[in-house]
Every structure is written in structure tokens, then in C-alpha cells.
CSV table of C-alpha atoms in Angstrom, one decimal:
chain,number,residue,atom,x,y,z
A,764,UNK,CA,-1.8,-15.2,-12.4
A,765,UNK,CA,-5.0,-13.0,-12.4
A,766,UNK,CA,-6.1,-10.3,-14.7
A,767,UNK,CA,-8.1,-7.4,-13.3
A,768,UNK,CA,-9.1,-4.4,-15.4
A,769,UNK,CA,-6.6,-5.4,-18.0
A,770,UNK,CA,-3.7,-5.5,-15.5
A,771,UNK,CA,-2.0,-8.8,-14.9
A,772,UNK,CA,-1.2,-9.3,-11.2
A,773,UNK,CA,1.0,-12.3,-10.8
A,774,UNK,CA,2.3,-11.6,-7.3
A,775,UNK,CA,-1.0,-11.6,-5.5
A,776,UNK,CA,-2.1,-14.9,-4.1
A,777,UNK,CA,-5.6,-15.7,-2.8
A,778,UNK,CA,-6.2,-15.1,0.9
A,779,UNK,CA,-7.6,-17.8,3.1
A,780,UNK,CA,-11.1,-16.2,2.6
A,781,UNK,CA,-10.6,-16.3,-1.3
A,782,UNK,CA,-10.2,-12.4,-1.5
A,783,UNK,CA,-7.4,-10.7,-3.3
A,784,UNK,CA,-4.9,-9.3,-0.8
A,785,UNK,CA,-5.0,-5.5,-0.3
A,786,UNK,CA,-2.1,-3.6,-1.8
A,787,UNK,CA,0.6,-3.0,0.8
A,788,UNK,CA,0.5,0.7,0.2
A,789,UNK,CA,-3.1,0.7,1.6
A,790,UNK,CA,-2.1,-1.2,4.7
A,791,UNK,CA,0.5,1.3,5.8
A,792,UNK,CA,0.8,4.9,4.7
A,793,UNK,CA,4.6,4.9,5.0
A,794,UNK,CA,4.8,2.6,2.0
A,795,UNK,CA,2.6,4.9,0.0
A,796,UNK,CA,4.7,7.9,1.0
A,797,UNK,CA,7.8,6.0,0.0
A,798,UNK,CA,6.5,5.3,-3.5
A,799,UNK,CA,5.3,8.8,-3.9
A,800,UNK,CA,8.6,10.2,-2.7
A,801,UNK,CA,10.5,8.1,-5.2
A,802,UNK,CA,8.9,10.2,-7.9
A,803,UNK,CA,9.1,13.7,-6.4
A,804,UNK,CA,11.3,14.1,-3.3
A,805,UNK,CA,14.0,16.7,-3.4
A,806,UNK,CA,17.6,15.9,-2.7
A,807,UNK,CA,20.9,17.6,-2.0
A,808,UNK,CA,24.6,17.3,-2.3
A,809,UNK,CA,24.9,14.9,0.6
A,810,UNK,CA,22.5,12.5,-1.0
A,811,UNK,CA,24.4,12.6,-4.3
A,812,UNK,CA,27.7,12.0,-2.6
A,813,UNK,CA,26.3,9.0,-0.7
A,814,UNK,CA,25.0,7.4,-3.9
A,815,UNK,CA,28.4,8.0,-5.6
A,816,UNK,CA,30.1,6.3,-2.6
A,817,UNK,CA,27.5,3.5,-2.6
A,818,UNK,CA,28.0,2.8,-6.3
A,819,UNK,CA,31.8,3.1,-6.1
A,820,UNK,CA,32.3,0.8,-3.1
A,821,UNK,CA,29.8,-1.8,-3.9
A,822,UNK,CA,30.7,-2.1,-7.6
A,823,UNK,CA,34.3,-3.1,-6.7
A,824,UNK,CA,35.2,-6.8,-6.5
A,825,UNK,CA,35.0,-8.6,-3.1
A,826,UNK,CA,36.5,-11.9,-2.0
A,827,UNK,CA,33.7,-12.8,0.2
A,828,UNK,CA,30.0,-12.1,0.8
A,829,UNK,CA,30.7,-11.2,4.3
A,830,UNK,CA,33.0,-8.4,3.4
A,831,UNK,CA,30.5,-7.2,0.8
A,832,UNK,CA,27.7,-7.2,3.3
A,833,UNK,CA,29.8,-5.5,5.9
A,834,UNK,CA,30.5,-2.6,3.6
A,835,UNK,CA,26.9,-2.3,2.5
A,836,UNK,CA,25.8,-2.3,6.2
A,837,UNK,CA,28.3,0.4,7.1
A,838,UNK,CA,27.2,2.6,4.3
A,839,UNK,CA,23.5,2.3,4.9
A,840,UNK,CA,24.0,2.8,8.7
A,841,UNK,CA,25.9,6.0,8.2
A,842,UNK,CA,23.4,7.4,5.7
A,843,UNK,CA,20.0,6.2,6.9
A,844,UNK,CA,20.7,6.5,10.6
A,845,UNK,CA,22.7,9.8,10.9
A,846,UNK,CA,21.6,10.2,14.4
A,847,UNK,CA,24.3,8.6,16.5
A,848,UNK,CA,21.9,7.7,19.4
A,849,UNK,CA,19.9,5.4,17.1
A,850,UNK,CA,20.5,1.7,17.1
A,851,UNK,CA,22.7,0.5,14.3
A,852,UNK,CA,22.1,-1.9,11.4
A,853,UNK,CA,23.8,-5.0,12.5
A,854,UNK,CA,24.0,-8.7,11.5
A,855,UNK,CA,21.7,-11.1,13.4
A,856,UNK,CA,20.3,-14.5,13.6
A,857,UNK,CA,16.9,-15.7,14.8
A,858,UNK,CA,15.6,-19.3,14.8
A,859,UNK,CA,18.1,-20.3,12.1
A,860,UNK,CA,17.3,-17.2,9.9
A,861,UNK,CA,20.3,-15.0,9.1
A,862,UNK,CA,20.2,-11.2,8.4
A,863,UNK,CA,23.0,-9.3,6.9
A,864,UNK,CA,21.7,-6.2,8.5
A,865,UNK,CA,18.9,-5.9,11.0
A,866,UNK,CA,17.6,-2.5,12.2
A,867,UNK,CA,15.3,-2.9,15.2
A,868,UNK,CA,13.7,-0.7,17.8
A,869,UNK,CA,13.6,-3.0,20.8
A,870,UNK,CA,12.3,-6.3,19.3
A,871,UNK,CA,10.5,-4.6,16.4
A,872,UNK,CA,12.1,-5.0,13.0
A,873,UNK,CA,12.0,-1.9,10.8
A,874,UNK,CA,14.5,-2.8,8.1
A,875,UNK,CA,16.3,-5.9,6.9
A,876,UNK,CA,19.3,-6.1,4.6
A,877,UNK,CA,20.1,-9.1,2.5
A,878,UNK,CA,23.3,-9.1,0.4
A,879,UNK,CA,24.8,-11.4,-2.3
A,880,UNK,CA,27.8,-11.1,-4.5
A,881,UNK,CA,25.5,-12.0,-7.3
A,882,UNK,CA,22.0,-13.4,-7.6
A,883,UNK,CA,21.9,-17.1,-7.1
A,884,UNK,CA,24.9,-17.3,-4.7
A,885,UNK,CA,24.4,-19.5,-1.6
A,886,UNK,CA,21.2,-21.1,-3.0
A,887,UNK,CA,17.7,-20.0,-2.1
A,888,UNK,CA,16.0,-16.7,-2.9
A,889,UNK,CA,17.3,-13.7,-0.8
A,890,UNK,CA,14.0,-11.9,-0.7
A,891,UNK,CA,12.3,-15.0,0.6
A,892,UNK,CA,15.1,-15.3,3.3
A,893,UNK,CA,14.2,-11.7,4.3
A,894,UNK,CA,10.5,-12.6,4.5
A,895,UNK,CA,11.4,-15.6,6.8
A,896,UNK,CA,13.5,-13.5,9.0
A,897,UNK,CA,10.7,-10.9,9.3
A,898,UNK,CA,8.2,-13.6,10.2
A,899,UNK,CA,10.4,-15.0,12.9
A,900,UNK,CA,10.8,-11.5,14.4
A,901,UNK,CA,7.1,-11.0,14.8
A,902,UNK,CA,6.0,-11.1,18.5
A,903,UNK,CA,4.2,-14.3,19.6
A,904,UNK,CA,1.0,-12.2,20.4
A,905,UNK,CA,0.2,-9.9,17.5
A,906,UNK,CA,-2.3,-6.9,18.0
A,907,UNK,CA,-0.7,-4.4,15.5
A,908,UNK,CA,0.7,-4.2,12.0
A,909,UNK,CA,4.5,-4.3,11.9
A,910,UNK,CA,5.6,-2.5,8.7
A,911,UNK,CA,9.2,-3.2,7.6
A,912,UNK,CA,11.5,-2.6,4.6
A,913,UNK,CA,13.4,-5.3,3.0
A,914,UNK,CA,16.5,-4.1,1.2
A,915,UNK,CA,18.2,-6.5,-1.1
A,916,UNK,CA,21.6,-5.9,-2.8
A,917,UNK,CA,22.6,-8.6,-5.3
A,918,UNK,CA,25.9,-7.5,-6.7
A,919,UNK,CA,25.1,-4.5,-8.7
A,920,UNK,CA,21.2,-4.4,-8.2
A,921,UNK,CA,19.5,-2.7,-5.2
A,922,UNK,CA,15.9,-3.4,-4.5
A,923,UNK,CA,13.4,-2.3,-1.9
A,924,UNK,CA,10.3,-4.3,-0.7
A,925,UNK,CA,7.7,-3.5,1.8
A,926,UNK,CA,6.4,-6.2,4.1
A,927,UNK,CA,3.6,-6.1,6.7
A,928,UNK,CA,1.4,-8.5,8.6
A,929,UNK,CA,-2.3,-8.4,7.9
A,930,UNK,CA,-3.3,-10.4,10.9
A,931,UNK,CA,-1.6,-13.0,13.1
A,932,UNK,CA,-1.3,-15.6,10.4
A,933,UNK,CA,-0.8,-13.6,7.0
A,934,UNK,CA,2.0,-11.4,5.7
A,935,UNK,CA,2.1,-9.4,2.5
A,936,UNK,CA,5.4,-8.5,0.8
A,937,UNK,CA,5.5,-6.4,-2.4
A,938,UNK,CA,8.2,-4.6,-4.4
A,939,UNK,CA,7.9,-0.9,-3.9
A,940,UNK,CA,10.0,0.2,-6.8
A,941,UNK,CA,12.1,-1.2,-9.6
A,942,UNK,CA,15.7,-2.5,-8.9
A,943,UNK,CA,18.5,0.0,-9.6
A,944,UNK,CA,22.0,-0.8,-10.9
A,945,UNK,CA,24.8,0.4,-8.5
A,946,UNK,CA,27.0,1.7,-11.2
A,947,UNK,CA,28.5,5.2,-12.0
A,948,UNK,CA,25.7,6.3,-14.3
A,949,UNK,CA,26.1,9.4,-16.5
A,950,UNK,CA,22.5,9.0,-17.6
A,951,UNK,CA,20.6,11.4,-15.4
A,952,UNK,CA,17.3,9.6,-16.1
A,953,UNK,CA,18.9,6.5,-14.2
A,954,UNK,CA,20.9,8.2,-11.6
A,955,UNK,CA,18.3,10.6,-10.3
A,956,UNK,CA,15.6,7.8,-9.5
A,957,UNK,CA,18.4,5.9,-7.5
A,958,UNK,CA,19.1,9.0,-5.5
A,959,UNK,CA,15.5,9.6,-4.9
A,960,UNK,CA,15.0,6.0,-3.8
A,961,UNK,CA,17.8,6.4,-1.2
A,962,UNK,CA,16.3,9.6,0.2
A,963,UNK,CA,12.9,8.2,0.3
A,964,UNK,CA,14.2,5.1,2.2
A,965,UNK,CA,15.9,7.4,4.7
A,966,UNK,CA,12.7,9.4,5.2
A,967,UNK,CA,10.6,6.2,5.5
A,968,UNK,CA,13.0,4.6,8.1
A,969,UNK,CA,12.8,7.8,10.2
A,970,UNK,CA,9.1,7.7,10.0
A,971,UNK,CA,8.8,4.1,11.1
A,972,UNK,CA,11.3,4.8,13.9
A,973,UNK,CA,9.3,7.7,15.3
A,974,UNK,CA,6.1,5.7,15.1
A,975,UNK,CA,7.6,2.7,16.8
A,976,UNK,CA,9.0,4.9,19.6
A,977,UNK,CA,5.6,6.5,20.0
A,978,UNK,CA,3.9,3.2,20.2
A,979,UNK,CA,6.4,1.7,22.6
A,980,UNK,CA,6.3,4.6,24.9
A,981,UNK,CA,2.5,4.5,25.1
A,982,UNK,CA,2.0,0.7,25.7
A,983,UNK,CA,3.7,0.2,29.1
A,984,UNK,CA,3.4,-3.6,29.1
A,985,UNK,CA,3.5,-6.5,26.7
A,986,UNK,CA,0.3,-7.8,25.2
A,987,UNK,CA,-0.8,-11.3,26.3
A,988,UNK,CA,-4.2,-11.7,24.4
A,989,UNK,CA,-5.9,-10.0,21.6
A,990,UNK,CA,-9.6,-9.8,20.7
A,991,UNK,CA,-10.9,-11.2,17.5
A,992,UNK,CA,-12.2,-7.7,16.5
A,993,UNK,CA,-8.6,-6.3,16.8
A,994,UNK,CA,-7.2,-9.0,14.7
A,995,UNK,CA,-10.0,-8.5,12.1
A,996,UNK,CA,-9.1,-4.8,11.8
A,997,UNK,CA,-5.6,-5.7,10.6
A,998,UNK,CA,-7.2,-7.3,7.4
A,999,UNK,CA,-8.5,-3.9,6.2
A,1000,UNK,CA,-6.9,-0.8,4.9
A,1001,UNK,CA,-5.1,1.5,7.3
A,1002,UNK,CA,-7.2,4.6,6.2
A,1003,UNK,CA,-10.4,4.7,8.4
A,1004,UNK,CA,-11.2,8.3,8.9
A,1005,UNK,CA,-11.5,11.7,7.2
A,1006,UNK,CA,-11.2,15.2,8.6
A,1007,UNK,CA,-13.8,17.8,7.6
A,1008,UNK,CA,-13.8,21.3,9.0
A,1009,UNK,CA,-11.5,20.3,11.8
A,1010,UNK,CA,-13.7,17.4,12.9
A,1011,UNK,CA,-12.6,13.8,12.4
A,1012,UNK,CA,-15.1,11.2,11.1
A,1013,UNK,CA,-14.2,7.6,11.6
A,1014,UNK,CA,-15.5,4.3,10.0
A,1015,UNK,CA,-15.6,0.8,11.0
A,1016,UNK,CA,-14.8,-1.8,8.3
A,1017,UNK,CA,-17.1,-4.9,8.2
A,1018,UNK,CA,-16.4,-6.8,5.0
A,1019,UNK,CA,-14.5,-6.8,1.8
A,1020,UNK,CA,-16.8,-6.9,-1.2
A,1021,UNK,CA,-14.0,-7.2,-3.9
A,1022,UNK,CA,-10.6,-5.8,-4.6
A,1023,UNK,CA,-10.7,-2.3,-3.1
A,1024,UNK,CA,-14.4,-2.0,-2.1
A,1025,UNK,CA,-15.6,-2.6,1.4
A,1026,UNK,CA,-18.7,-2.5,3.5
A,1027,UNK,CA,-18.4,-0.3,6.5
A,1028,UNK,CA,-20.3,1.6,9.2
A,1029,UNK,CA,-20.3,5.3,9.8
A,1030,UNK,CA,-22.1,6.0,13.2
A,1031,UNK,CA,-25.5,4.3,12.7
A,1032,UNK,CA,-25.3,4.3,8.9
A,1033,UNK,CA,-24.1,1.6,6.5
A,1034,UNK,CA,-21.6,3.0,3.9
A,1035,UNK,CA,-19.4,1.6,1.1
A,1036,UNK,CA,-15.7,2.5,1.1
A,1037,UNK,CA,-13.7,2.4,-2.1
A,1038,UNK,CA,-10.0,3.0,-3.0
A,1039,UNK,CA,-9.2,3.9,-6.5
A,1040,UNK,CA,-6.3,5.4,-8.6
A,1041,UNK,CA,-8.7,7.5,-10.6
A,1042,UNK,CA,-12.3,8.7,-9.9
A,1043,UNK,CA,-14.8,10.9,-11.5
A,1044,UNK,CA,-16.0,12.8,-8.5
A,1045,UNK,CA,-17.7,15.5,-10.5
A,1046,UNK,CA,-19.8,13.0,-12.5
A,1047,UNK,CA,-20.7,11.0,-9.4
A,1048,UNK,CA,-21.9,14.2,-7.6
A,1049,UNK,CA,-23.9,15.1,-10.7
A,1050,UNK,CA,-25.6,11.7,-11.0
A,1051,UNK,CA,-26.4,11.7,-7.2
A,1052,UNK,CA,-28.0,15.1,-7.4
A,1053,UNK,CA,-29.9,13.9,-10.5
A,1054,UNK,CA,-31.2,10.9,-8.6
A,1055,UNK,CA,-29.4,8.0,-10.2
A,1056,UNK,CA,-26.3,7.3,-8.0
A,1057,UNK,CA,-25.6,6.7,-4.4
A,1058,UNK,CA,-24.8,9.8,-2.3
A,1059,UNK,CA,-21.1,10.6,-2.3
A,1060,UNK,CA,-20.3,11.3,1.4
A,1061,UNK,CA,-16.6,11.8,1.6
A,1062,UNK,CA,-13.7,12.1,-0.8
A,1063,UNK,CA,-10.1,12.3,0.3
A,1064,UNK,CA,-6.7,12.2,-1.7
A,1065,UNK,CA,-4.1,9.9,-0.4
A,1066,UNK,CA,-0.4,9.6,-1.1
A,1067,UNK,CA,0.9,8.0,-4.3
A,1068,UNK,CA,-2.3,9.1,-6.3
A,1069,UNK,CA,-4.8,6.9,-4.4
A,1070,UNK,CA,-8.3,8.3,-3.5
A,1071,UNK,CA,-10.5,7.4,-0.7
A,1072,UNK,CA,-14.3,7.4,-1.5
A,1073,UNK,CA,-17.2,7.0,0.9
A,1074,UNK,CA,-20.8,6.6,-0.4
A,1075,UNK,CA,-24.1,5.6,1.0
A,1076,UNK,CA,-25.0,1.8,0.8
A,1077,UNK,CA,-28.1,1.2,-1.2
A,1078,UNK,CA,-30.2,-2.0,-1.5
A,1079,UNK,CA,-29.0,-2.8,-5.0
A,1080,UNK,CA,-29.9,-5.8,-7.1
A,1081,UNK,CA,-29.2,-6.8,-10.7
A,1082,UNK,CA,-31.3,-5.1,-13.4
A,1083,UNK,CA,-32.6,-8.4,-14.6
A,1084,UNK,CA,-34.3,-8.8,-11.3
A,1085,UNK,CA,-36.4,-5.6,-11.8
A,1086,UNK,CA,-40.1,-6.5,-12.3
A,1087,UNK,CA,-41.0,-3.9,-15.0
A,1088,UNK,CA,-38.6,-3.8,-17.9
A,1089,UNK,CA,-40.4,-1.0,-19.5
A,1090,UNK,CA,-39.6,1.2,-16.5
A,1091,UNK,CA,-36.0,0.2,-16.6
A,1092,UNK,CA,-35.7,1.0,-20.3
A,1093,UNK,CA,-37.3,4.4,-19.8
A,1094,UNK,CA,-35.0,5.3,-17.0
A,1095,UNK,CA,-31.9,4.2,-18.8
A,1096,UNK,CA,-32.9,6.4,-21.7
A,1097,UNK,CA,-33.3,9.4,-19.4
A,1098,UNK,CA,-29.9,8.7,-17.7
A,1099,UNK,CA,-28.2,8.6,-21.1
A,1100,UNK,CA,-29.8,11.8,-22.1
A,1101,UNK,CA,-29.0,13.5,-18.8
A,1102,UNK,CA,-25.3,12.6,-19.1
A,1103,UNK,CA,-25.1,13.7,-22.8
A,1104,UNK,CA,-26.7,17.1,-22.0
A,1105,UNK,CA,-24.2,17.6,-19.2
A,1106,UNK,CA,-21.2,16.6,-21.4
A,1107,UNK,CA,-20.4,13.6,-19.2
A,1108,UNK,CA,-19.6,10.0,-19.9
A,1109,UNK,CA,-19.7,7.2,-17.4
A,1110,UNK,CA,-17.0,5.2,-19.2
A,1111,UNK,CA,-17.9,1.7,-17.9
A,1112,UNK,CA,-21.5,0.8,-18.3
A,1113,UNK,CA,-21.1,-2.9,-17.7
A,1114,UNK,CA,-24.0,-4.8,-16.1
A,1115,UNK,CA,-22.2,-4.8,-12.7
A,1116,UNK,CA,-22.2,-0.9,-12.8
A,1117,UNK,CA,-25.8,-0.4,-13.7
A,1118,UNK,CA,-28.0,-1.7,-10.8
A,1119,UNK,CA,-31.6,-1.5,-9.6
A,1120,UNK,CA,-32.5,0.2,-6.3
A,1121,UNK,CA,-35.1,-2.3,-5.0
A,1122,UNK,CA,-36.6,0.2,-2.4
A,1123,UNK,CA,-36.9,3.4,-4.5
A,1124,UNK,CA,-37.4,1.4,-7.8
A,1125,UNK,CA,-34.8,3.3,-9.8
A,1126,UNK,CA,-31.8,2.6,-12.0
A,1127,UNK,CA,-28.6,3.4,-10.1
A,1128,UNK,CA,-25.0,4.0,-11.6
A,1129,UNK,CA,-22.0,3.0,-9.6
A,1130,UNK,CA,-18.3,2.8,-10.2
A,1131,UNK,CA,-17.1,6.2,-11.6
A,1132,UNK,CA,-13.5,5.3,-12.0
A,1133,UNK,CA,-13.5,6.0,-15.8
A,1134,UNK,CA,-16.1,8.8,-15.8
A,1135,UNK,CA,-15.5,12.3,-16.8
A,1136,UNK,CA,-16.1,15.1,-19.4
A,1137,UNK,CA,-17.1,14.0,-22.9
């Protein structure tokens, strides 16, 4: 387990390069939209009727897992894939791994269903069985990300996970929402989130289907080899461009610095890209104009509350490496006074966030996640 910014993250293991894996919602936008929709998406009578049927049928006793899985598969097929021309969710086996319900476009897996009459039946962990099935469904030569939903139904609990490859040797799987009991619930605070999860899953599956058909139609032939640059791109977030005044600006990722911060290139300019759940944009812009912060180049809001920040890269070193401590103290005093006069607070003035610009000989503030009005 690791502890970052007070949050314990026990499901993230170290990558082969000793970096913390990127959250799955930043690797594919469909996962981020799914999480966002689970909080806000609207639903109708058909969605309520489906959830009522799902709870009623799956909360009944079954003599075998096969019958239970068959009923779950039929219900999800009719609801998620209401277009009769679409492939169905069907049981499948690949290299010894069994799927209670596999939804594929061609050979690309978009959703996998695992069922148990109760958790612990048949031995092994059902979610890990879904992960194994996904891995075995990946093509031999990988040049793209292959996002997929893993739906687990353990007796009266329904869960949804996202899984995607971040290269040709690594896969990331994360829960996208809490598990829900499939019971007749008269508590609206519990029933409504279950309905929203089902509607969000239906929306996400359609989005993955459309994207998969678009990619399949444009490729024309199977891939036999992949460049190292193409594989390296899969290790970075999906977001690599912004649109300003109708023109699209793109970025090329080079290196992960830590967590959600990356070195990148924009044209002939080196930049820093950061993803955050909160950011003091107004304070950052004020500090840049006042001369003690990197220039904020781009700022874009993403689904599920994330923000995409691009700033100039500066030649920064630790304050303790500055030659004249008196100059440092004087500049720090001026910065403190300037922020106070503007009624701003930085909120996180640890040593890693107060740096020295070795070219312009100035103190620079970075990391405005907790900054705002005083």
C-alpha cells in the first residue's frame, strides 16, 4: 500500500519502471465518462423496468451457476444491445479461460461477464478470471489500447471494472464504481445509483462499439509489427491535444515525472503536462503575470472532474542550491506579500513546490492544486 496526499492507494502496484500506474480513467475517456454518468445521467421508465427485472430474476434461487449465468446474460444482452443487428453476449472459452458472457466486435473484447451464485464458489477470484480472459483475448501484435468492461455478478452483488492495456506487456484493471445489491430496494438513495450504473454501462458499451467499428473499418489489414514509439505512447494518458478557437494543438509525451505530471513537447517547445482533480487556475495565472510561476499555456476540463494543465518547462532546481540566500529570502517575502495583497493563498508551500529558476535567478511557485482565494 502507498499513501499519496493523504489518500491510501492499495490497488496500484509499481510499474516495471518504478512509476505509479496512471489511473484507468486517464487512459481511456470512455471510463471517465462512465464514472461521470454514474453520478448524473438521466434515465427513463425502460431503465427502471430493466433494473426491476434484473433484481427480481437474479435474486431468485438457482440450482446451478449455468442457469444463473444464462439468465444474467440474456437480461444484459436485451438491455445493453438493443440493436438486433449487434453481436450478442455469449459464453466463450479461450486458451482454457472461461467467460460467462463475452461481447466482441470481431476479435476485440468490449465486455466480459463473470457470474457466481455467491462469492467464493468454484474457487479462485472471478475478477481475476475476467482479467485472465481479457489478456488471452488481446492480439499477438499490439499497437492500440483495447478498453473493456468487466461485469461481475456474485449472487446479489453487481460490480463494474474497467480494464485496458498500457502497452504490449502491461494491463491495468480498476473498479469504476461500488458494487450494488440486486434487491428490490425501496430506498431511493440506493436504487437510483444502480439504475444510473446500468444506463451508464449501456452508453459506454455503445461508445466502445462505435469506436471499435470505426477503427476496424479504417485499418484494412492486420498489424504485423509495431514501432517502439507507438508502444511507448500507450503508457501515457489518452489526452494529448486541446482545441482553441477551432484549431487543435497536439502534444507529444516524453516522460512521466511523478504521478500525474509529465514532460512533453509542443512544437519546438518543452512543456509540462499535469492532470488534477482540482486546480487554482486564477492563482497560477496571477503568479505567472507577477513573474514567479511558469506560464500557464492551456487549461481544459475533462469528464469526471479532472483538469488538463499545460505549462512551460523551466530550468528549476531546489532552493537550497541557489547561491545567494539573501536574494531568496527577499523574493520569498515579496511573493508572500503579493499573494496576501491579492487575497490569494497557495495552500501547499512545501519545498518541492517552491523552486529556483537557475536561468532567470528567481523563486518560482509550482503546483497550484490547493490554491485559491483567502
